[in-house]
mmCIF file of C-alpha atoms in Angstrom:
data_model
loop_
_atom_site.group_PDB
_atom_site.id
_atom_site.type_symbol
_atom_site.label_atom_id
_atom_site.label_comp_id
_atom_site.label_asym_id
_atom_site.label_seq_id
_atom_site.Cartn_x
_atom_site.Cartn_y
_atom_site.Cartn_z
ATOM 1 C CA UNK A 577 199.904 259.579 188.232
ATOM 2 C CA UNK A 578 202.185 256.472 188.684
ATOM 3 C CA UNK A 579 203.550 256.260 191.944
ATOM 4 C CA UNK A 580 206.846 253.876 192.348
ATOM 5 C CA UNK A 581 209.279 253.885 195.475
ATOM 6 C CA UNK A 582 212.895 252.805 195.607
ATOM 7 C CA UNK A 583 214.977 252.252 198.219
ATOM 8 C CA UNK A 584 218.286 254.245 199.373
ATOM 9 C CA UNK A 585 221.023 252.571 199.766
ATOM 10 C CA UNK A 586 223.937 255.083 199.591
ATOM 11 C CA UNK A 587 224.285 258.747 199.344
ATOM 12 C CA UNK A 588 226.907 261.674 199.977
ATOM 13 C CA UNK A 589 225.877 266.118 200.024
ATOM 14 C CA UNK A 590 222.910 265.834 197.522
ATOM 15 C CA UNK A 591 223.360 262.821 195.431
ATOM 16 C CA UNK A 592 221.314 259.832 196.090
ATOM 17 C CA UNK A 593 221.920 256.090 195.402
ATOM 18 C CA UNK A 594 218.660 253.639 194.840
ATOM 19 C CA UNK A 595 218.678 250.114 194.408
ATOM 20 C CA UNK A 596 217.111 250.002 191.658
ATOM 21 C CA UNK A 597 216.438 252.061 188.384
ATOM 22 C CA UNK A 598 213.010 253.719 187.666
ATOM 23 C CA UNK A 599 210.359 251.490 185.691
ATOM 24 C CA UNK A 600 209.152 254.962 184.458
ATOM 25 C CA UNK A 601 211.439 257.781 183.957
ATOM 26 C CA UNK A 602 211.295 260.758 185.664
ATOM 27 C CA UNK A 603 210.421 264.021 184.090
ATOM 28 C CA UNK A 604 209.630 267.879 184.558
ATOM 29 C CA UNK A 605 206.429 267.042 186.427
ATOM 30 C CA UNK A 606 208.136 264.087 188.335
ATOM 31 C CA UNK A 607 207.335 264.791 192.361
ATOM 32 C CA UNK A 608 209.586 262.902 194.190
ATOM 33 C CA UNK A 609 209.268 262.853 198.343
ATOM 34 C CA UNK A 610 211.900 261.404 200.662
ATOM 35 C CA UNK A 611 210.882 259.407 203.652
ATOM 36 C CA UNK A 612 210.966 256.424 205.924
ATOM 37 C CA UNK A 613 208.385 253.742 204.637
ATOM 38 C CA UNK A 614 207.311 250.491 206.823
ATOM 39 C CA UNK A 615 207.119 248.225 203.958
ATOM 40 C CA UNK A 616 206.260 244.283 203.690
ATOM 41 C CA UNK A 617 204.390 243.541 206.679
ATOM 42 C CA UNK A 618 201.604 241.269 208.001
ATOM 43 C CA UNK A 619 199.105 242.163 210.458
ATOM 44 C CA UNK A 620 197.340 238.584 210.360
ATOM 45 C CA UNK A 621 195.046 236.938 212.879
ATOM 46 C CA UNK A 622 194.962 238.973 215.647
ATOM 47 C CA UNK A 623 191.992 240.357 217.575
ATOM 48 C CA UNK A 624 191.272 243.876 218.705
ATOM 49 C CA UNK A 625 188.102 244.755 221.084
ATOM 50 C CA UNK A 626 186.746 247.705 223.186
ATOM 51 C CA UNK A 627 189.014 250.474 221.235
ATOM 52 C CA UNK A 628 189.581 252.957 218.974
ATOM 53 C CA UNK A 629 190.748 252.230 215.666
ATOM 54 C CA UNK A 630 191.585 248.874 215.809
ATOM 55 C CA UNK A 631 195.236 249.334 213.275
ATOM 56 C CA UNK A 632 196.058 251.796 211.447
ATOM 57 C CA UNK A 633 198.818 252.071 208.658
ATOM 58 C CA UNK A 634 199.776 255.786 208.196
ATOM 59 C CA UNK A 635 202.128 258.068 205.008
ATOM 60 C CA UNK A 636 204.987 255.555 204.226
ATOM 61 C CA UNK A 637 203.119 252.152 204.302
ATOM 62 C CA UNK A 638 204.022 250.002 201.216
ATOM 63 C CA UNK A 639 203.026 246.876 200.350
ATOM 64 C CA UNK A 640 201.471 245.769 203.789
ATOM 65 C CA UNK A 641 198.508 243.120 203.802
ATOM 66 C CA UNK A 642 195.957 243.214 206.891
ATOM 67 C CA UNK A 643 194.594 239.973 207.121
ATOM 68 C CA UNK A 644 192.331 237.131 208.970
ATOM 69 C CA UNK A 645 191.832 239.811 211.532
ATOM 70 C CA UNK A 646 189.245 240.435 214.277
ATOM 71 C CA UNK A 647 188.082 244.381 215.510
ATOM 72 C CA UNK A 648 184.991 244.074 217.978
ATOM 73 C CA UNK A 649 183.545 246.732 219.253
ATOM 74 C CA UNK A 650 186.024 248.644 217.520
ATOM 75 C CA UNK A 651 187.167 250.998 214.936
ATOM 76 C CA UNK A 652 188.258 248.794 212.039
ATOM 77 C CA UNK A 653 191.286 249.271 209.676
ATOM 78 C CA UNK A 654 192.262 252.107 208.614
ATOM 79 C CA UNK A 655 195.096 253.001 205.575
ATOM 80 C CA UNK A 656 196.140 257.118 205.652
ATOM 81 C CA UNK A 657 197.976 258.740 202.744
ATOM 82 C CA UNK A 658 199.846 261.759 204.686
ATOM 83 C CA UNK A 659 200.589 264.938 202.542
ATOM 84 C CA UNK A 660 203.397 263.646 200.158
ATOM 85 C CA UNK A 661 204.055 260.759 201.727
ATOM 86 C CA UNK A 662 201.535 258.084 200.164
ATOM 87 C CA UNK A 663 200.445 254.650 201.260
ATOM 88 C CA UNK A 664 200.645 252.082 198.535
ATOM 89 C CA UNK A 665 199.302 248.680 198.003
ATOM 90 C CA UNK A 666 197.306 247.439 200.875
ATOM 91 C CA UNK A 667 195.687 244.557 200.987
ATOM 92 C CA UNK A 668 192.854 244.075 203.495
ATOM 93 C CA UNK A 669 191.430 240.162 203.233
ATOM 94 C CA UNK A 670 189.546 238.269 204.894
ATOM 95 C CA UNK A 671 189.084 240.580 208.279
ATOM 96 C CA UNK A 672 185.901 240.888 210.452
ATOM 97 C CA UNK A 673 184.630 244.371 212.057
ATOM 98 C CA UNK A 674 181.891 242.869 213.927
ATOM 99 C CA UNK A 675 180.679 245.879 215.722
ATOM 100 C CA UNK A 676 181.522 249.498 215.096
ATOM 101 C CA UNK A 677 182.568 251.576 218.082
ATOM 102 C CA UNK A 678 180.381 253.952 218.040
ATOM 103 C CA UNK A 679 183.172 255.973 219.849
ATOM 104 C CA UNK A 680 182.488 259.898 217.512
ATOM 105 C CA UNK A 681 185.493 262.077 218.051
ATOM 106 C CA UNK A 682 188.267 262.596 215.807
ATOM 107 C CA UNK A 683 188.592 261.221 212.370
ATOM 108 C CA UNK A 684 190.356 258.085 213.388
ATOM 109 C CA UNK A 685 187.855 256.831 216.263
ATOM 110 C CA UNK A 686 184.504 258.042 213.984
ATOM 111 C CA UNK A 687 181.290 256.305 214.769
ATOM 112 C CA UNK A 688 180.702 252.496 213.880
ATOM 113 C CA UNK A 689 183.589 250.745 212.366
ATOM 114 C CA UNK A 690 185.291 250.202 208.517
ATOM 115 C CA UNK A 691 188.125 249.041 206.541
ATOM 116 C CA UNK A 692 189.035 252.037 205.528
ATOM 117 C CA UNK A 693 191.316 254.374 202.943
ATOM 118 C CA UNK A 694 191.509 257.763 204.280
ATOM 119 C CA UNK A 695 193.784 260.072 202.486
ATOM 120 C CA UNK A 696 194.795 263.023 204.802
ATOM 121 C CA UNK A 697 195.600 266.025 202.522
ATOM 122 C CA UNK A 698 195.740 269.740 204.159
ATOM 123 C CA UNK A 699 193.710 272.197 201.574
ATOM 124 C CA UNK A 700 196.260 273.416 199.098
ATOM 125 C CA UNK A 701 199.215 271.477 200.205
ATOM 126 C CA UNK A 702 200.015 269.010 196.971
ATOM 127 C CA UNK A 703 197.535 267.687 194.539
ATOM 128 C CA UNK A 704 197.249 263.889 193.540
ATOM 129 C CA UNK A 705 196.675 260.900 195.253
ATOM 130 C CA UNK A 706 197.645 259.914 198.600
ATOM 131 C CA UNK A 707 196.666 256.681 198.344
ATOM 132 C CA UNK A 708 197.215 253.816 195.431
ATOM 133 C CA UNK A 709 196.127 250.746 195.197
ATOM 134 C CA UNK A 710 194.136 249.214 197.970
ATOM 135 C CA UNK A 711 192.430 245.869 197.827
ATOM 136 C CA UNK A 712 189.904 245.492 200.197
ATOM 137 C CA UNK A 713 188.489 241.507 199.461
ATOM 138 C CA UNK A 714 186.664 239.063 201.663
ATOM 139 C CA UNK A 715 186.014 240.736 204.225
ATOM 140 C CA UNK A 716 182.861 240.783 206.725
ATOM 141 C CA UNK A 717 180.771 244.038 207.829
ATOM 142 C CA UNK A 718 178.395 243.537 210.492
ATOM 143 C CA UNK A 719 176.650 245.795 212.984
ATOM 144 C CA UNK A 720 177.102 249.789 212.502
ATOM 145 C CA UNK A 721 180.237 249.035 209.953
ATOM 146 C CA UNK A 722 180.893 249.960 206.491
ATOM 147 C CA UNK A 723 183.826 249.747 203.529
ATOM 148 C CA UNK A 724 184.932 253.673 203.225
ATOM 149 C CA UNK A 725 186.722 254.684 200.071
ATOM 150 C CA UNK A 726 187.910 258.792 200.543
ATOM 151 C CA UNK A 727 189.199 261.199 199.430
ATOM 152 C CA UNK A 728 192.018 261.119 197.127
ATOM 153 C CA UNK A 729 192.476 257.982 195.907
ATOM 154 C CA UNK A 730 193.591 255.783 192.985
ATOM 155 C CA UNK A 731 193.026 251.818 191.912
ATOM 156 C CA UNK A 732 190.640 250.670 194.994
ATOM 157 C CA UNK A 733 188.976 247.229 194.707
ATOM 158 C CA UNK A 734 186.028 246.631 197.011
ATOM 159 C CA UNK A 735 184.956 243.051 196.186
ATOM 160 C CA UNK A 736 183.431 239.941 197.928
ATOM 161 C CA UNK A 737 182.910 241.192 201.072
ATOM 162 C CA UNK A 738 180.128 240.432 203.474
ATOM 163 C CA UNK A 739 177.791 243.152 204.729
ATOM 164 C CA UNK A 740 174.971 243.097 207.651
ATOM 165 C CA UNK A 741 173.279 245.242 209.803
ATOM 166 C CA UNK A 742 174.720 248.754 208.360
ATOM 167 C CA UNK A 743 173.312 251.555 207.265
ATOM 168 C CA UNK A 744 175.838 252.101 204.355
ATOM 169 C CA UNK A 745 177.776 249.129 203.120
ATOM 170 C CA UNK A 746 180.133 251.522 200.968
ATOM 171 C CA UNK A 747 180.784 255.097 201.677
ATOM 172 C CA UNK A 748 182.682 256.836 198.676
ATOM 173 C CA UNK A 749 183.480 260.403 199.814
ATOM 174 C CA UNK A 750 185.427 262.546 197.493
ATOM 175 C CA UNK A 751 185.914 265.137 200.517
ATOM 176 C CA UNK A 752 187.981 263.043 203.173
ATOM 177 C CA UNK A 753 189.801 264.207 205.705
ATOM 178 C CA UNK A 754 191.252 266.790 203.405
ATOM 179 C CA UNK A 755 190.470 269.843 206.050
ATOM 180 C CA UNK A 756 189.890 269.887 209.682
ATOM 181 C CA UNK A 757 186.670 271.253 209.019
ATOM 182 C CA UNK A 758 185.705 268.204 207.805
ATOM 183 C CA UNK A 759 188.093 265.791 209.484
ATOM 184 C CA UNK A 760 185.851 265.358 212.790
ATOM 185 C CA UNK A 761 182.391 263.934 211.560
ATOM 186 C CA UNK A 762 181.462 261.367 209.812
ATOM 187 C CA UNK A 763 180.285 261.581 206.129
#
């Protein structure tokens, strides 16, 4: 499944200008989705305490990095893949969740704290991933916190990150939030 995203920059009825051609041309099985992205931006050095989920990038997110950021008592970072509209190439580096909220609830305040990709897919709705390439490097996990890879995903790298006091330093779940009965506890 190789996922690519071009911007609009002209288009009249049903026809659609992009600024650029396709690296790989499109075909029979080609699914293509139309939507607003938030693309190229930096989250870096800021500090979030006594919340929810500290940021959160949802469907549409391209290219952003996270970085040299601070989430105390906190949910973490989270990346979410909506239905067709897929996140692609995060970067998380060098962040700290030093203590997990502990908040329960929904799926975006669950208990202790992560850096997180969380695909959100409704049962049936469209197969493949929601999420691609996710880099999650350098990063520090203390107190009730973990690294959660979900659902699905493509091309995650969890590597040379920093991990104490947790009960599970890397949760892979191939379930994710992909149904509401699900979506509300954690793993």
């Amino acid at each position: 499944a190789e996922r690519q995203y071009r911007k609009i920059i002209d288009g009249k009825d049903s026809t659609l200008i992009l600024d650029k051609p396709w690296d790989v041309e499109l075909d029979d099985t080609s699914v293509i989705s139309v939507h607003r992205t938030h693309d190229h931006q930096l989250f870096v050095n800021n500090e979030f305490t006594d919340g929810g989920i500290a940021l959160q990038l949802y469907g549409g997110a391209v290219e952003n990095i996270i970085a040299e950021n601070t989430a105390t008592r906190a949910g973490g970072f989270l990346v979410t893949g909506l239905n067709a509209c897929a996140t692609m190439y995060t970067q998380f580096l060098d962040n700290a969740v030093v203590t997990g909220a502990g908040l329960g609830g929904p799926p975006f305040n669950l208990r202790g704290g992560r850096i997180s990709v969380e695909p959100y897919r409704p049962i049936g709705y469209l197969d493949g991933y929601q999420s691609i390439g996710v880099v999650m490097l350098g990063n520090q996990f203390e107190n009730m916190t973990s690294a959660t890879v979900s659902g699905p995903v493509q091309n995650v790298l969890v590597e040379d990150n920093y991990f104490a006091n947790t009960e599970t330093a890397v949760i892979v779940d191939q379930v994710g939030m992909g149904s509401f009965e699900f979506s509300w506890y954690w793993p």
